[in-house]
Coordinates of C-alpha atoms in Angstrom, one line a residue:
Chain A
M1 CA 100.5 143.8 135.3
S2 CA 98.3 141.5 133.1
E3 CA 95.1 140.2 134.6
T4 CA 95.4 136.9 132.9
K5 CA 98.3 134.6 132.1
R6 CA 98.8 131.5 129.9
I7 CA 101.3 128.9 131.0
F8 CA 102.6 125.7 129.6
Y9 CA 101.2 122.8 131.6
R10 CA 100.5 119.2 130.6
P11 CA 97.9 118.1 133.1
P12 CA 98.3 114.5 134.2
F13 CA 94.8 113.6 133.0
F14 CA 94.1 110.7 135.3
D15 CA 95.9 112.0 138.4
P16 CA 93.2 114.2 139.9
Q17 CA 95.1 114.8 143.1
E18 CA 98.1 116.2 141.3
I19 CA 96.0 118.6 139.3
E20 CA 94.1 119.7 142.5
K21 CA 97.4 120.3 144.2
K22 CA 98.7 122.5 141.3
L23 CA 95.5 124.5 141.2
T24 CA 95.5 125.0 145.0
Q25 CA 99.0 126.3 144.9
M26 CA 98.2 128.7 142.0
A27 CA 95.2 130.0 143.9
A28 CA 97.4 130.6 146.9
E29 CA 99.7 132.6 144.7
G30 CA 96.8 134.7 143.4
W31 CA 95.9 132.9 140.1
M32 CA 92.6 131.2 139.5
L33 CA 92.2 128.7 136.7
E34 CA 90.0 129.8 133.8
K35 CA 90.7 127.3 131.1
L36 CA 92.6 124.1 131.0
G37 CA 94.0 122.6 127.8
Y38 CA 96.2 119.6 127.0
Y39 CA 99.3 121.8 126.9
F40 CA 98.4 125.3 128.1
S41 CA 96.2 126.7 130.9
T42 CA 94.8 130.2 131.3
Y43 CA 94.7 131.8 134.8
R44 CA 93.0 134.9 136.0
K45 CA 94.5 137.2 138.7
I46 CA 92.7 137.0 142.0
E47 CA 93.5 137.9 145.6
P48 CA 95.6 135.0 147.0
A49 CA 93.1 132.6 148.6
E50 CA 92.9 129.2 150.2
L51 CA 90.5 127.4 147.9
R52 CA 89.7 123.8 147.5
F53 CA 89.6 122.2 144.0
C54 CA 88.2 118.9 142.9
V55 CA 88.8 117.1 139.6
T56 CA 86.2 114.6 138.6
Y57 CA 85.1 112.9 135.4
F58 CA 82.0 112.6 133.4
P59 CA 82.6 109.7 131.0
K60 CA 79.6 110.5 128.7
A61 CA 81.0 114.0 127.9
S62 CA 82.5 114.5 124.4
T63 CA 85.2 116.8 123.2
F64 CA 82.8 118.0 120.5
D65 CA 80.2 119.2 123.0
S66 CA 79.8 123.0 123.1
L67 CA 77.8 123.0 126.3
P68 CA 77.3 120.4 129.0
T69 CA 74.5 117.9 128.0
F70 CA 71.4 117.6 130.2
E71 CA 72.9 114.8 132.2
E72 CA 76.2 116.5 132.7
Q73 CA 74.4 119.7 133.8
Q74 CA 72.6 117.6 136.3
K75 CA 75.8 116.5 137.8
I76 CA 77.0 120.1 137.8
D77 CA 73.8 121.1 139.7
Y78 CA 74.3 118.3 142.2
C79 CA 77.8 119.6 142.9
A80 CA 76.6 123.2 143.1
M81 CA 74.1 122.1 145.8
N82 CA 77.1 121.1 148.0
G83 CA 78.9 124.4 147.4
W84 CA 81.1 123.3 144.5
K85 CA 81.2 125.5 141.4
L86 CA 82.3 124.2 138.0
L87 CA 85.4 126.1 136.8
T88 CA 86.1 124.4 133.5
R89 CA 85.8 121.2 131.5
L90 CA 88.3 119.3 129.3
D91 CA 86.9 116.4 127.5
S92 CA 85.5 114.1 130.2
M93 CA 87.3 116.0 133.0
Q94 CA 85.5 118.5 135.1
I95 CA 87.2 120.9 137.5
Y96 CA 85.3 122.3 140.5
C97 CA 86.2 124.8 143.1
T98 CA 84.8 125.8 146.5
D99 CA 85.8 128.5 149.1
Q100 CA 83.8 126.6 151.8
P101 CA 86.3 124.8 154.1
D102 CA 83.6 122.5 155.4
A103 CA 82.0 121.5 152.0
V104 CA 81.7 117.8 151.7
P105 CA 84.3 116.5 149.1
L106 CA 82.7 115.7 145.8
E107 CA 84.3 112.2 145.8
T108 CA 83.7 110.3 149.0
D109 CA 84.1 106.7 147.7
A110 CA 87.4 105.8 146.1
V111 CA 86.0 102.6 144.6
V112 CA 83.2 104.5 142.8
Q113 CA 85.8 107.2 141.8
V114 CA 88.1 104.5 140.3
K115 CA 85.3 102.9 138.4
N116 CA 84.2 106.2 137.0
M117 CA 87.7 107.1 136.0
Y118 CA 88.1 103.8 134.2
R119 CA 84.9 104.5 132.2
S120 CA 86.5 107.7 131.0
I121 CA 89.8 106.0 130.3
K122 CA 88.1 103.3 128.3
K123 CA 86.5 106.0 126.2
T124 CA 89.8 107.6 125.4
S125 CA 91.2 104.1 124.6
I126 CA 88.6 103.4 121.9
S127 CA 90.9 104.8 119.2
A128 CA 93.6 102.4 120.4
Y129 CA 91.2 99.5 119.9
F130 CA 90.6 100.7 116.3
L131 CA 94.3 101.5 115.7
A132 CA 95.6 98.2 117.0
P133 CA 94.4 96.0 114.1
I134 CA 95.5 98.6 111.6
T135 CA 99.0 98.8 113.0
L136 CA 99.2 95.0 113.1
M137 CA 98.1 94.9 109.5
Q138 CA 100.9 97.4 108.6
L139 CA 103.4 95.2 110.4
G140 CA 102.1 92.2 108.4
M141 CA 102.6 94.2 105.2
Q142 CA 106.1 95.0 106.2
Y143 CA 106.7 91.3 106.7
S144 CA 105.2 90.6 103.3
N145 CA 107.5 93.2 101.7
F146 CA 110.4 91.6 103.5
K147 CA 109.4 88.1 102.3
S148 CA 108.9 89.1 98.6
D149 CA 112.3 90.8 98.4
P150 CA 114.4 90.3 101.6
L151 CA 117.7 91.6 100.1
N152 CA 116.2 94.8 98.9
Y153 CA 114.3 95.3 102.1
L154 CA 117.2 94.7 104.5
S155 CA 119.5 97.1 102.5
D156 CA 117.0 100.0 102.6
Y157 CA 117.0 102.2 105.7
A158 CA 113.6 103.6 104.8
S159 CA 112.1 100.1 105.0
L160 CA 113.9 99.4 108.3
A161 CA 112.7 102.8 109.6
L162 CA 109.1 101.9 108.7
L163 CA 109.5 98.4 110.2
L164 CA 110.7 99.9 113.4
M165 CA 107.9 102.4 113.5
W166 CA 105.3 99.7 112.9
I167 CA 106.8 97.7 115.7
I168 CA 106.8 100.6 118.1
I169 CA 103.2 101.8 117.4
P170 CA 101.4 98.5 118.2
L171 CA 103.8 98.1 121.1
I172 CA 102.7 101.5 122.5
L173 CA 99.1 100.6 122.0
F174 CA 99.3 97.2 123.7
I175 CA 101.4 98.4 126.6
T176 CA 99.0 101.3 127.2
L177 CA 95.9 99.1 127.1
F178 CA 97.6 96.5 129.3
A179 CA 98.8 99.2 131.8
E180 CA 95.3 100.7 132.0
H181 CA 93.7 97.3 132.7
R182 CA 96.4 96.6 135.3
W183 CA 95.9 100.0 136.9
Y184 CA 92.2 99.4 137.2
K185 CA 92.5 96.0 138.9
K186 CA 95.1 97.5 141.4
A187 CA 93.3 100.8 142.0
V188 CA 90.0 99.0 142.8
R189 CA 91.8 96.7 145.2
I190 CA 93.6 99.5 147.0
A191 CA 90.5 101.7 147.0
A192 CA 88.5 98.9 148.6
Q193 CA 91.2 98.2 151.2
N194 CA 92.4 101.7 152.1
G195 CA 89.8 104.0 150.6
T196 CA 92.6 105.8 148.7
L197 CA 92.8 106.7 145.0
T198 CA 95.7 105.4 143.0
P199 CA 96.4 107.7 140.0
L200 CA 97.0 106.4 136.5
N201 CA 100.4 107.9 135.7
E202 CA 101.6 108.5 132.2
K203 CA 104.5 106.2 131.3
K204 CA 107.4 108.4 130.4
F205 CA 109.1 105.7 128.2
I206 CA 105.8 105.3 126.2
Y207 CA 105.8 109.1 125.6
L208 CA 109.5 108.9 124.5
L209 CA 108.8 105.9 122.3
S210 CA 106.0 107.8 120.5
L211 CA 108.3 110.7 120.0
L212 CA 110.8 108.4 118.4
C213 CA 108.2 107.6 115.6
I214 CA 108.5 111.1 114.3
P215 CA 112.1 111.0 113.0
L216 CA 111.5 107.5 111.7
L217 CA 108.5 108.7 109.7
I218 CA 110.5 111.7 108.4
Y219 CA 113.3 109.4 107.4
A220 CA 111.0 106.9 105.6
F221 CA 109.2 109.7 103.7
N222 CA 112.3 111.6 102.9
S223 CA 113.8 108.6 101.2
V224 CA 110.8 108.5 98.9
S225 CA 110.6 112.2 98.2
R226 CA 111.6 115.3 100.0
F227 CA 108.6 117.1 98.6
S228 CA 106.3 114.5 100.2
T229 CA 108.0 115.0 103.6
I230 CA 107.7 118.8 103.4
L231 CA 104.1 118.6 102.3
L232 CA 103.1 115.9 104.9
L233 CA 105.0 117.2 107.9
G234 CA 105.2 120.9 107.1
I235 CA 101.7 121.5 105.8
W236 CA 99.4 118.5 106.3
Y237 CA 100.2 117.7 109.9
P238 CA 100.1 121.3 111.2
A239 CA 96.8 121.7 109.3
I240 CA 95.3 118.6 110.9
I241 CA 96.3 120.0 114.3
V242 CA 94.7 123.4 113.4
I243 CA 91.5 121.6 112.3
T244 CA 91.2 119.2 115.3
Y245 CA 92.1 121.8 117.9
N246 CA 91.1 125.2 116.6
I247 CA 88.2 124.6 114.3
K248 CA 86.7 122.1 116.8
G249 CA 87.2 124.7 119.5
K250 CA 85.7 127.5 117.5
L251 CA 82.7 125.4 116.6
R252 CA 82.3 124.6 120.3
D253 CA 82.5 128.3 121.2
I254 CA 79.8 129.3 118.7
G255 CA 77.5 126.5 120.1
A256 CA 77.6 124.0 117.2
S257 CA 76.0 120.7 118.2
R258 CA 78.2 117.6 118.9
T259 CA 77.1 116.0 115.6
T260 CA 77.8 119.1 113.5
N261 CA 81.2 119.6 115.1
L262 CA 82.2 116.0 114.7
A263 CA 81.0 115.9 111.1
V264 CA 82.9 119.2 110.2
T265 CA 86.1 118.0 111.9
I266 CA 86.0 114.5 110.2
I267 CA 85.1 115.9 106.7
S268 CA 87.8 118.6 106.9
T269 CA 90.4 116.1 107.9
V270 CA 89.4 113.6 105.2
V271 CA 89.3 116.3 102.5
L272 CA 92.7 117.7 103.5
T273 CA 94.2 114.2 103.6
C274 CA 92.8 113.4 100.1
I275 CA 94.1 116.7 98.6
T276 CA 97.5 116.0 100.1
I277 CA 97.6 112.4 98.7
V278 CA 96.5 113.6 95.3
I279 CA 99.3 116.3 95.3
I280 CA 101.9 113.7 96.3
I281 CA 100.8 111.2 93.7
A282 CA 100.7 114.0 91.0
H283 CA 104.2 115.1 92.1
V284 CA 105.6 111.6 91.9
V285 CA 104.0 110.9 88.5
F286 CA 105.0 114.2 86.9
T287 CA 108.5 114.4 88.3
H288 CA 109.5 110.8 88.2
T289 CA 112.9 110.1 86.7
P290 CA 114.4 106.6 86.5
S291 CA 116.9 106.1 89.3
H292 CA 120.4 105.1 88.4
G293 CA 123.7 105.1 90.2
S294 CA 124.9 107.8 87.8
D295 CA 123.0 110.8 86.6
H296 CA 125.1 111.2 83.5
A297 CA 123.6 109.7 80.4
V298 CA 125.0 110.0 76.9
S299 CA 122.3 110.4 74.2
Y300 CA 122.6 108.5 70.9
T301 CA 120.4 108.6 67.9
I302 CA 120.2 105.4 66.0
N303 CA 117.7 105.0 63.1
G304 CA 115.9 108.1 64.3
E305 CA 115.4 106.8 67.9
T306 CA 117.1 108.6 70.7
Y307 CA 118.7 106.4 73.5
H308 CA 120.0 107.5 76.8
I309 CA 122.9 105.4 77.6
Y310 CA 124.5 105.1 81.0
D311 CA 127.9 103.9 82.0
D312 CA 127.6 103.0 85.6
P313 CA 130.5 100.8 86.9
Q314 CA 129.9 97.1 86.6
P315 CA 132.0 94.3 88.3
V316 CA 131.4 92.0 85.3
K317 CA 130.6 93.1 81.8
I318 CA 128.9 90.7 79.4
K319 CA 130.4 92.5 76.4
D320 CA 133.9 91.6 77.6
I321 CA 133.1 88.0 78.4
L322 CA 131.2 87.1 75.3
A323 CA 132.9 89.5 72.9
L324 CA 129.6 91.1 71.8
G325 CA 128.7 94.4 70.0
D326 CA 130.0 97.9 70.9
T327 CA 127.1 100.0 72.3
W328 CA 125.9 98.9 75.8
D329 CA 123.8 100.6 78.5
Y330 CA 125.1 100.0 82.0
T331 CA 123.1 101.0 85.0
A332 CA 123.7 100.3 88.7
D333 CA 121.7 101.1 91.8
H334 CA 123.3 100.8 95.2
Q335 CA 121.8 100.9 98.7
E336 CA 123.3 100.0 102.0
T337 CA 122.4 99.6 105.6
F338 CA 124.3 98.3 108.7
L339 CA 122.9 94.8 107.8
L340 CA 123.4 94.6 104.1
S341 CA 125.1 96.2 101.1
Y342 CA 123.1 95.6 97.9
T343 CA 123.7 96.7 94.3
E344 CA 121.6 95.9 91.3
Y345 CA 123.1 95.9 87.9
Y346 CA 121.4 96.0 84.5
Q347 CA 123.1 95.7 81.1
K348 CA 121.7 95.7 77.6
S349 CA 123.0 96.1 74.1
I350 CA 121.8 99.1 72.1
P351 CA 119.6 99.4 70.1
D352 CA 118.0 95.9 70.1
S353 CA 118.3 95.2 73.9
S354 CA 119.6 91.7 73.1
Y355 CA 121.7 89.9 75.6
S356 CA 120.2 91.9 78.5
I357 CA 121.1 90.7 82.0
Y358 CA 120.1 91.7 85.4
Y359 CA 122.1 90.7 88.5
S360 CA 122.3 91.9 92.1
I361 CA 125.2 91.4 94.5
A362 CA 124.3 91.5 98.2
S363 CA 127.0 91.5 100.9
I364 CA 125.9 90.6 104.4
K365 CA 127.6 92.8 107.0
I366 CA 126.8 90.8 110.0
P367 CA 128.2 87.3 109.3
A368 CA 126.0 85.7 112.0
L369 CA 122.9 86.7 109.9
T370 CA 124.2 84.8 106.8
P371 CA 122.2 81.6 107.3
F372 CA 119.0 83.5 108.0
I373 CA 119.3 85.8 105.0
R374 CA 120.3 83.0 102.7
S375 CA 117.3 80.9 103.7
K376 CA 115.0 83.9 103.2
A377 CA 116.5 84.8 99.9
L378 CA 115.7 81.4 98.5
V379 CA 113.0 79.7 100.5
E380 CA 110.8 82.7 101.0
R381 CA 110.6 83.4 97.3
N382 CA 109.7 79.8 96.9
T383 CA 106.8 80.0 99.3
S384 CA 105.4 83.5 98.5
F385 CA 102.1 83.0 96.7
Q386 CA 103.1 84.8 93.6
E387 CA 105.9 82.3 93.0
S388 CA 104.4 79.3 94.7
D389 CA 105.3 77.0 91.8
N390 CA 109.0 77.8 91.9
S391 CA 111.6 75.3 92.7
F392 CA 115.3 75.5 92.9
L393 CA 117.7 72.9 91.5
P394 CA 121.2 72.9 92.8
L395 CA 124.0 73.0 90.3
D396 CA 127.5 71.6 90.7
E397 CA 129.1 74.2 93.1
S398 CA 132.6 72.9 92.4
T399 CA 132.4 74.0 88.8
Y400 CA 131.9 77.5 89.9
G401 CA 134.0 77.5 93.1
V402 CA 131.2 78.6 95.4
E403 CA 129.3 77.1 98.4
E404 CA 125.9 76.9 96.7
I405 CA 124.4 77.6 93.3
Y406 CA 120.8 77.1 92.2
Q407 CA 118.8 77.4 89.1
Q408 CA 115.1 78.4 89.5
Y409 CA 112.4 76.4 87.9
Y410 CA 108.8 77.3 87.4
D411 CA 106.3 74.5 87.0
D412 CA 109.2 72.2 86.2
L413 CA 110.3 74.4 83.4
E414 CA 113.8 75.9 83.7
N415 CA 114.0 79.7 84.2
Q416 CA 117.2 81.6 83.4
I417 CA 117.4 82.8 87.0
Y418 CA 120.3 81.7 89.2
Y419 CA 121.3 82.2 92.8
I420 CA 124.9 82.1 94.0
F421 CA 125.8 81.8 97.7
N422 CA 129.3 82.1 98.8
G423 CA 130.5 83.4 102.2
T424 CA 128.6 86.5 103.0
K425 CA 127.8 87.2 99.3
I426 CA 124.5 86.5 97.5
I427 CA 124.2 87.0 93.8
T428 CA 120.9 86.8 91.9
I429 CA 121.2 86.6 88.1
R430 CA 118.4 86.9 85.5
F431 CA 119.3 86.3 81.8
S432 CA 117.3 87.2 78.7
D433 CA 116.4 84.4 76.3
D434 CA 119.4 85.2 74.0
Y435 CA 122.0 83.3 75.9
T436 CA 123.2 79.7 75.2
G437 CA 124.0 77.3 78.0
E438 CA 127.7 77.8 77.4
Q439 CA 127.4 81.5 77.6
I440 CA 125.4 81.3 80.8
S441 CA 128.0 79.1 82.3
Q442 CA 130.7 81.6 81.4
V443 CA 128.9 84.5 83.0
L444 CA 128.1 82.4 86.1
Q445 CA 131.8 81.6 86.5
A446 CA 132.7 85.3 86.1
L447 CA 130.2 86.4 88.7
S448 CA 131.1 83.5 91.0
A449 CA 134.7 84.8 90.9
T450 CA 133.6 88.2 92.3
T451 CA 132.4 86.5 95.5
H452 CA 136.0 85.6 96.3
K453 CA 137.2 89.3 96.3
Chain B
M1 CA 63.4 114.3 149.8
D2 CA 66.9 115.1 148.7
I3 CA 69.1 112.0 148.8
L4 CA 72.1 113.8 150.2
E5 CA 70.1 115.3 153.0
M6 CA 68.3 112.0 153.6
V7 CA 71.5 110.1 154.0
R8 CA 72.8 112.6 156.5
T9 CA 69.6 112.6 158.5
L10 CA 69.2 108.8 158.5
T11 CA 72.8 108.3 159.6
N12 CA 72.9 111.2 162.1
E13 CA 75.6 112.9 160.0
R14 CA 77.8 109.8 160.2
V15 CA 77.7 109.2 156.4
R16 CA 78.1 112.1 154.0
I17 CA 78.1 111.4 150.3
G18 CA 79.8 113.7 147.9
S19 CA 77.8 115.0 145.0
G20 CA 80.1 113.4 142.5
T21 CA 80.0 110.0 144.2
L22 CA 76.2 110.2 144.4
Y23 CA 75.8 111.1 140.7
D24 CA 78.1 108.2 139.7
L25 CA 76.3 105.8 142.0
L26 CA 72.9 106.7 140.6
D27 CA 74.2 106.4 137.1
Q28 CA 75.7 103.0 137.9
F29 CA 72.6 101.7 139.7
T30 CA 70.3 102.9 136.9
G31 CA 72.6 101.2 134.3
E32 CA 72.4 97.9 136.3
G33 CA 68.6 98.2 136.7
L34 CA 68.7 98.4 140.5
I35 CA 66.8 101.7 140.5
R36 CA 64.7 103.4 137.8
N37 CA 63.8 107.0 137.0
T38 CA 60.2 107.9 137.7
K39 CA 60.0 111.7 137.3
V40 CA 62.1 114.5 135.8
V41 CA 61.2 118.0 136.9
G42 CA 63.6 120.6 135.6
R43 CA 66.9 119.0 136.4
R44 CA 65.6 117.1 139.4
R45 CA 65.0 113.5 139.0
S46 CA 63.1 111.0 141.2
Y47 CA 64.1 107.4 141.5
I48 CA 62.4 104.2 142.8
I49 CA 64.1 101.0 143.7
T50 CA 63.3 98.1 141.3
E51 CA 62.6 94.5 142.2
K52 CA 66.1 93.6 141.3
G53 CA 67.4 96.4 143.5
E54 CA 65.3 95.2 146.4
Q55 CA 66.6 91.6 146.0
M56 CA 70.2 92.9 145.9
L57 CA 69.5 95.1 149.0
A58 CA 68.1 92.1 150.8
R59 CA 71.2 90.1 149.9
E60 CA 73.5 92.8 151.2
Y61 CA 71.5 93.1 154.4
E62 CA 71.8 89.3 154.9
R63 CA 75.5 89.5 154.2
L64 CA 76.1 92.2 156.8
R65 CA 73.8 90.4 159.3
S66 CA 75.8 87.2 158.9
Q67 CA 79.1 89.1 159.3
I68 CA 77.7 90.7 162.5
A69 CA 76.6 87.3 163.7
D70 CA 80.0 85.9 163.1
Y71 CA 81.6 88.7 165.0
E72 CA 79.4 88.3 167.9
Q73 CA 79.8 84.6 168.1
I74 CA 83.6 84.8 168.0
F75 CA 84.1 87.7 170.4
R76 CA 81.3 86.5 172.8
K77 CA 83.1 83.2 173.1
E78 CA 86.4 84.9 173.7
A79 CA 84.8 87.1 176.4
Q80 CA 83.4 84.0 178.1
R81 CA 86.8 82.4 178.4

């Protein structure tokens, strides 16, 4: 039978009594703790014994320390004087053991204990204070993306996944910080009144929420590039774990100083992240292909130039309405979520690209959202700083048989950009300069007719 | 004299301070300027109470005295009834 065993155990970091109970039980079964980790603990075979354990905290300790600092050693010595021997350390947590049944407990004042625990908790929360503004900035960026192109944003699951993720992460951070603060107030009050310690329990739903971020992240990355997902989640992320846990641990074991360990860990992480980003960018740049609804292009050579012509289905073809030349390139891109179906169409004549037109057709799937999406589609474009001088002049909707139709103006000059709103449909059209007013009207009527289908 | 021992002796074994609690208290008192370090020999440290610490101690003494006075006044009156 093996003399040591390693078991999966996630210690409730700020519930010392629970950890003490577990270790007492293991000792009674003949297993003495040797090393405690965040997920695994190592035990050594002993004669079953009734031992007492004490979990205490040393807030000034660092995960990068190979040996206890002078101050920490002083505390260890104080405890040894009362018969308590240090078993192991994990970050700011220290675990002591004694076989003396009458040894004075290490913690005899619950208020002091709570205050000391809170100092350790605040240290672990420093990263949350740094992360909180970054996550809020990310959330702001998502809102900005939504504002600049609401129809594209709402019809893209990758964008919605990122939005959800950037809502969840700050939520987790703020709930955690709030819960810690609330725990401290309550624990001090109870400790002063009853002399008992209230543990800080991990919130299970917070843990589950953080796990939810992983599939969201995979989905968002996967929609950009499968290669990026594999590289980030299959290589980069495990490598970061290896660096932060194993290299840090090895450096600790060989006695590297806190500063050296910290520097090596940070530099390795940054270098690895930079290499990964460079590989992803290089992959995107060198393998980028224009996205079209159809992958099948026909190649034509006209006057020595080769053109790839697509024939993606189009609800309205300019060629048919205006009886224009023969060779046309038709492309279409479709994306859809539970909120919105959105297709972008682009048509141009070959080879001179005259009479090019871009239009998008959005169909809102939840009718109750129609007023909101309509207002965002028009007003937000108007107020975004890039298009701050835009204005929208309504046209006669009865001519086109729709609820609303607008032409966009920039600095009081008319643009050949139009917006059609009818029912749950929103159409945006952008004409090239080749069109006459009459031709534009004809195309608008044809596109307006599609909203009735 | 060792603080843990001194507390036990002064209180006739009534008060026993755990080593962890003592370390945290000393750290807290030093941080708040109530005591200061005077000597470090090996890992043993000596402390002395500061003026701020003495003032705080005096205030605490007065607070406890007034509580005792309140107690005596209330319960003496009740006993006299």
